[in-house]
Amino acid sequence: MSGTRRTSSKSYGTTAIASSPWIVVSVGVAVMVVLLAIALGAYRGRGPAFDAQPAPPLPTVGLADPEPSAASPTVTRSPRATATQSGRSTTRPTPTRSTPARSSAPPSPTPSGSEETALVAPPPSVSPLTGRYRVVESHADGFVGEVLVGNTSSAGREWTTRLTFPGARLGSAWIEGAPQGTAQRIDDGFTYRSGGDLPGGASVTLRFYVQGTQSRPTSCTVDGVSCRL
């Protein structure tokens, strides 16, 4: 009886598979679906990891900076972003020119090579008025003297005469033929100022009486110019 049961069980499995081929097809489809899912999962897990790898950087060439000198401007470099194919950016130096600082000190004067000419003050102008002294009359207690005043210019001018007689005293003074001026006594002499302008090229006589024995003055001037004695 045992042999009969074994034979019947084997024949039943074979008969069931032969009578139902859809079972084999279903099993094959399920196996293919599982393999396809595994393959898709492996592909999806591989894709991001592959994309996350950074792209190799572009080769850059280093530039040797020359040593700055006093005559040439200094060059400084600032980074500038450069886009690459992978979306990342690398920095490359961009040269920028800066001018050297200028000194604010004023420039030193340059010698012109020509000698400086010293400023010489012009000589004081000489009065065009002249004077000539002489004694007209002599007396026991004094004398009468005169000064002939002349104007060598072409314009009329006022004038002042100054005489000094040591130990003498002025008695009176007057002008011959012209408006009278003003006499003023001083130590050992007197001054006389004209009463008007003396025309150009003209002359006038100033006379005076002096009490004393000294008839020759120690000084006689007309507008600061010495008289002829």
Coordinates of C-alpha atoms in Angstrom, one line a residue:
M1 CA 0.0 0.0 0.0
S2 CA 2.9 2.3 0.6
G3 CA 4.1 2.0 -2.9
T4 CA 0.8 2.7 -4.3
R5 CA 0.5 6.1 -2.3
R6 CA 3.9 7.4 -3.5
T7 CA 3.1 6.7 -7.1
S8 CA -0.2 8.5 -6.8
S9 CA 1.3 11.6 -5.2
K10 CA 3.9 12.1 -7.9
S11 CA 1.5 11.7 -10.6
Y12 CA -0.9 14.2 -9.0
G13 CA 1.8 17.0 -9.0
T14 CA 2.8 16.4 -12.5
T15 CA -0.8 16.3 -13.6
A16 CA -1.5 19.5 -11.8
I17 CA 1.3 21.4 -13.5
A18 CA 0.4 20.0 -16.9
S19 CA -3.2 20.9 -16.4
S20 CA -2.5 24.5 -15.1
P21 CA 0.4 26.2 -17.2
W22 CA -0.6 29.7 -15.9
I23 CA 1.0 28.8 -12.6
V24 CA 4.5 28.6 -14.3
V25 CA 3.8 31.8 -16.1
S26 CA 2.8 33.6 -12.9
V27 CA 5.9 32.4 -11.1
G28 CA 8.1 33.6 -14.0
V29 CA 6.4 37.0 -14.1
A30 CA 6.9 37.4 -10.4
V31 CA 10.5 36.6 -10.6
M32 CA 11.0 39.1 -13.4
V33 CA 9.2 41.8 -11.5
V34 CA 11.4 41.2 -8.4
L35 CA 14.6 41.3 -10.6
L36 CA 13.4 44.5 -12.3
A37 CA 12.7 46.1 -8.9
I38 CA 16.1 45.2 -7.6
A39 CA 17.7 46.6 -10.8
L40 CA 15.8 49.9 -10.5
G41 CA 16.7 50.2 -6.9
A42 CA 20.3 49.7 -7.6
Y43 CA 20.2 52.2 -10.5
R44 CA 18.5 54.9 -8.4
G45 CA 20.9 54.4 -5.5
R46 CA 23.8 54.7 -7.8
G47 CA 22.7 57.8 -9.7
P48 CA 22.8 60.5 -6.9
A49 CA 26.1 59.2 -5.6
F50 CA 27.6 59.4 -9.0
D51 CA 26.3 63.0 -9.6
A52 CA 27.5 64.1 -6.2
Q53 CA 31.1 63.6 -7.2
P54 CA 32.8 66.9 -7.8
A55 CA 34.2 67.7 -11.2
P56 CA 37.9 68.0 -11.4
P57 CA 39.0 71.7 -11.1
L58 CA 40.3 73.5 -14.2
P59 CA 44.1 73.8 -14.3
T60 CA 45.3 77.3 -13.3
V61 CA 48.7 78.9 -14.1
G62 CA 50.3 80.9 -11.3
L63 CA 51.4 84.4 -12.2
A64 CA 54.7 85.6 -10.6
D65 CA 54.2 89.1 -9.3
P66 CA 57.2 91.4 -10.0
E67 CA 58.8 93.2 -7.1
P68 CA 57.3 96.7 -6.7
S69 CA 59.7 99.6 -7.3
A70 CA 59.5 103.2 -6.3
A71 CA 58.9 104.4 -9.9
S72 CA 56.2 101.8 -10.9
P73 CA 52.7 101.6 -9.4
T74 CA 51.8 98.8 -7.1
V75 CA 49.5 96.1 -8.6
T76 CA 47.1 94.3 -6.2
R77 CA 44.8 91.3 -7.2
S78 CA 41.2 90.8 -6.1
P79 CA 39.4 87.4 -6.6
R80 CA 36.8 87.1 -9.3
A81 CA 34.4 84.1 -9.5
T82 CA 34.7 82.0 -12.7
A83 CA 31.9 79.5 -13.6
T84 CA 32.8 75.9 -14.5
Q85 CA 30.8 73.2 -16.3
S86 CA 29.8 71.4 -13.0
G87 CA 28.1 74.5 -11.5
R88 CA 30.9 75.2 -9.0
S89 CA 32.9 78.4 -9.1
T90 CA 36.6 78.9 -8.7
T91 CA 38.3 82.2 -7.8
R92 CA 41.0 83.7 -10.1
P93 CA 43.0 86.8 -9.3
T94 CA 42.0 90.0 -11.2
P95 CA 44.8 92.6 -11.4
T96 CA 43.7 96.1 -10.2
R97 CA 46.0 99.1 -10.6
S98 CA 46.6 101.5 -7.7
T99 CA 48.6 104.8 -8.1
P100 CA 51.3 105.6 -5.5
A101 CA 50.4 108.3 -3.0
R102 CA 51.5 111.8 -3.9
S103 CA 53.3 114.0 -1.4
S104 CA 51.4 117.0 -0.2
A105 CA 54.6 119.0 0.4
P106 CA 55.0 122.0 -1.9
P107 CA 57.8 121.8 -4.5
S108 CA 61.1 123.3 -3.6
P109 CA 61.9 126.5 -5.6
T110 CA 64.2 126.0 -8.5
P111 CA 67.1 128.5 -8.8
S112 CA 66.6 130.6 -11.9
G113 CA 70.3 130.9 -12.5
S114 CA 70.1 134.7 -12.7
E115 CA 71.5 136.8 -9.9
E116 CA 69.0 138.9 -7.9
T117 CA 69.3 142.6 -8.5
A118 CA 69.5 144.6 -5.3
L119 CA 66.9 147.3 -5.1
V120 CA 68.6 150.6 -4.8
A121 CA 66.7 153.5 -3.4
P122 CA 66.6 156.5 -5.8
P123 CA 68.6 159.5 -4.6
P124 CA 66.6 162.2 -2.9
S125 CA 65.5 164.8 -5.3
V126 CA 67.4 168.0 -5.2
S127 CA 65.5 171.2 -4.8
P128 CA 65.5 173.5 -7.8
L129 CA 65.9 176.5 -5.6
T130 CA 69.3 178.2 -5.2
G131 CA 70.7 180.9 -2.8
R132 CA 73.5 183.3 -2.9
Y133 CA 74.6 185.3 0.2
R134 CA 76.3 188.7 0.4
V135 CA 76.7 191.7 2.7
V136 CA 75.0 194.8 1.3
E137 CA 75.9 197.4 4.1
S138 CA 78.1 197.4 7.2
H139 CA 77.4 199.4 10.4
A140 CA 79.1 199.8 13.7
D141 CA 76.6 197.6 15.6
G142 CA 75.7 195.3 12.7
F143 CA 75.2 194.9 9.0
V144 CA 72.6 194.4 6.2
G145 CA 72.8 191.2 4.4
E146 CA 70.8 189.5 1.6
V147 CA 70.1 186.1 0.0
L148 CA 69.2 186.0 -3.7
V149 CA 66.8 183.1 -4.1
G150 CA 66.3 181.7 -7.6
N151 CA 64.0 179.0 -9.0
T152 CA 65.6 176.9 -11.7
S153 CA 62.5 174.9 -12.5
S154 CA 59.6 175.8 -14.7
A155 CA 56.9 175.6 -12.0
G156 CA 56.3 178.0 -9.1
R157 CA 57.5 176.9 -5.7
E158 CA 57.5 178.1 -2.1
W159 CA 60.8 178.4 -0.3
T160 CA 62.4 178.6 3.2
T161 CA 65.8 180.2 4.0
R162 CA 67.8 179.4 7.2
L163 CA 70.8 181.4 8.4
T164 CA 73.0 181.0 11.5
F165 CA 75.2 183.8 13.0
P166 CA 76.9 182.9 16.3
G167 CA 76.5 185.7 18.8
A168 CA 74.3 187.8 16.5
R169 CA 70.7 188.9 16.8
L170 CA 68.1 189.4 14.0
G171 CA 66.8 192.9 13.8
S172 CA 64.4 192.7 10.9
A173 CA 63.9 190.8 7.5
W174 CA 62.0 191.7 4.3
I175 CA 61.6 190.8 0.6
E176 CA 62.4 193.3 -2.1
G177 CA 59.5 193.7 -4.6
A178 CA 57.4 190.6 -3.6
P179 CA 54.8 189.6 -1.0
Q180 CA 56.3 189.5 2.5
G181 CA 56.8 186.2 4.3
T182 CA 57.3 185.2 7.9
A183 CA 60.6 185.4 9.9
Q184 CA 61.2 183.3 13.1
R185 CA 64.2 183.7 15.4
I186 CA 66.2 180.6 16.4
D187 CA 69.3 180.0 18.4
D188 CA 72.1 182.1 16.7
G189 CA 70.0 182.8 13.6
F190 CA 66.6 182.8 12.0
T191 CA 64.4 181.2 9.3
Y192 CA 62.3 183.0 6.7
R193 CA 59.3 181.4 4.9
S194 CA 58.1 183.0 1.7
G195 CA 54.6 184.5 1.4
G196 CA 53.9 182.9 -1.9
D197 CA 55.2 180.8 -4.8
L198 CA 58.4 181.9 -6.6
P199 CA 57.6 181.6 -10.4
G200 CA 59.8 179.2 -12.5
G201 CA 62.9 180.8 -13.8
A202 CA 62.5 183.9 -11.5
S203 CA 64.5 185.1 -8.5
V204 CA 63.7 187.2 -5.4
T205 CA 65.9 189.1 -2.9
L206 CA 65.6 188.5 0.9
R207 CA 67.3 191.2 3.0
F208 CA 67.8 191.4 6.7
Y209 CA 69.4 193.5 9.4
V210 CA 71.6 191.6 12.0
Q211 CA 73.1 193.2 15.1
G212 CA 76.5 191.8 15.7
T213 CA 80.0 191.8 14.4
Q214 CA 80.0 188.4 12.7
S215 CA 78.9 189.1 9.1
R216 CA 79.7 185.7 7.6
P217 CA 77.1 183.0 8.5
T218 CA 78.2 179.6 9.7
S219 CA 75.4 178.1 7.6
C220 CA 73.0 179.3 4.9
T221 CA 70.5 177.1 3.1
V222 CA 67.4 177.5 0.8
D223 CA 65.1 174.5 1.0
G224 CA 68.1 172.5 2.4
V225 CA 70.5 173.5 -0.4
S226 CA 73.6 175.4 0.7
C227 CA 74.0 178.9 -0.4
R228 CA 77.0 180.3 -2.3
L229 CA 78.9 182.6 0.1

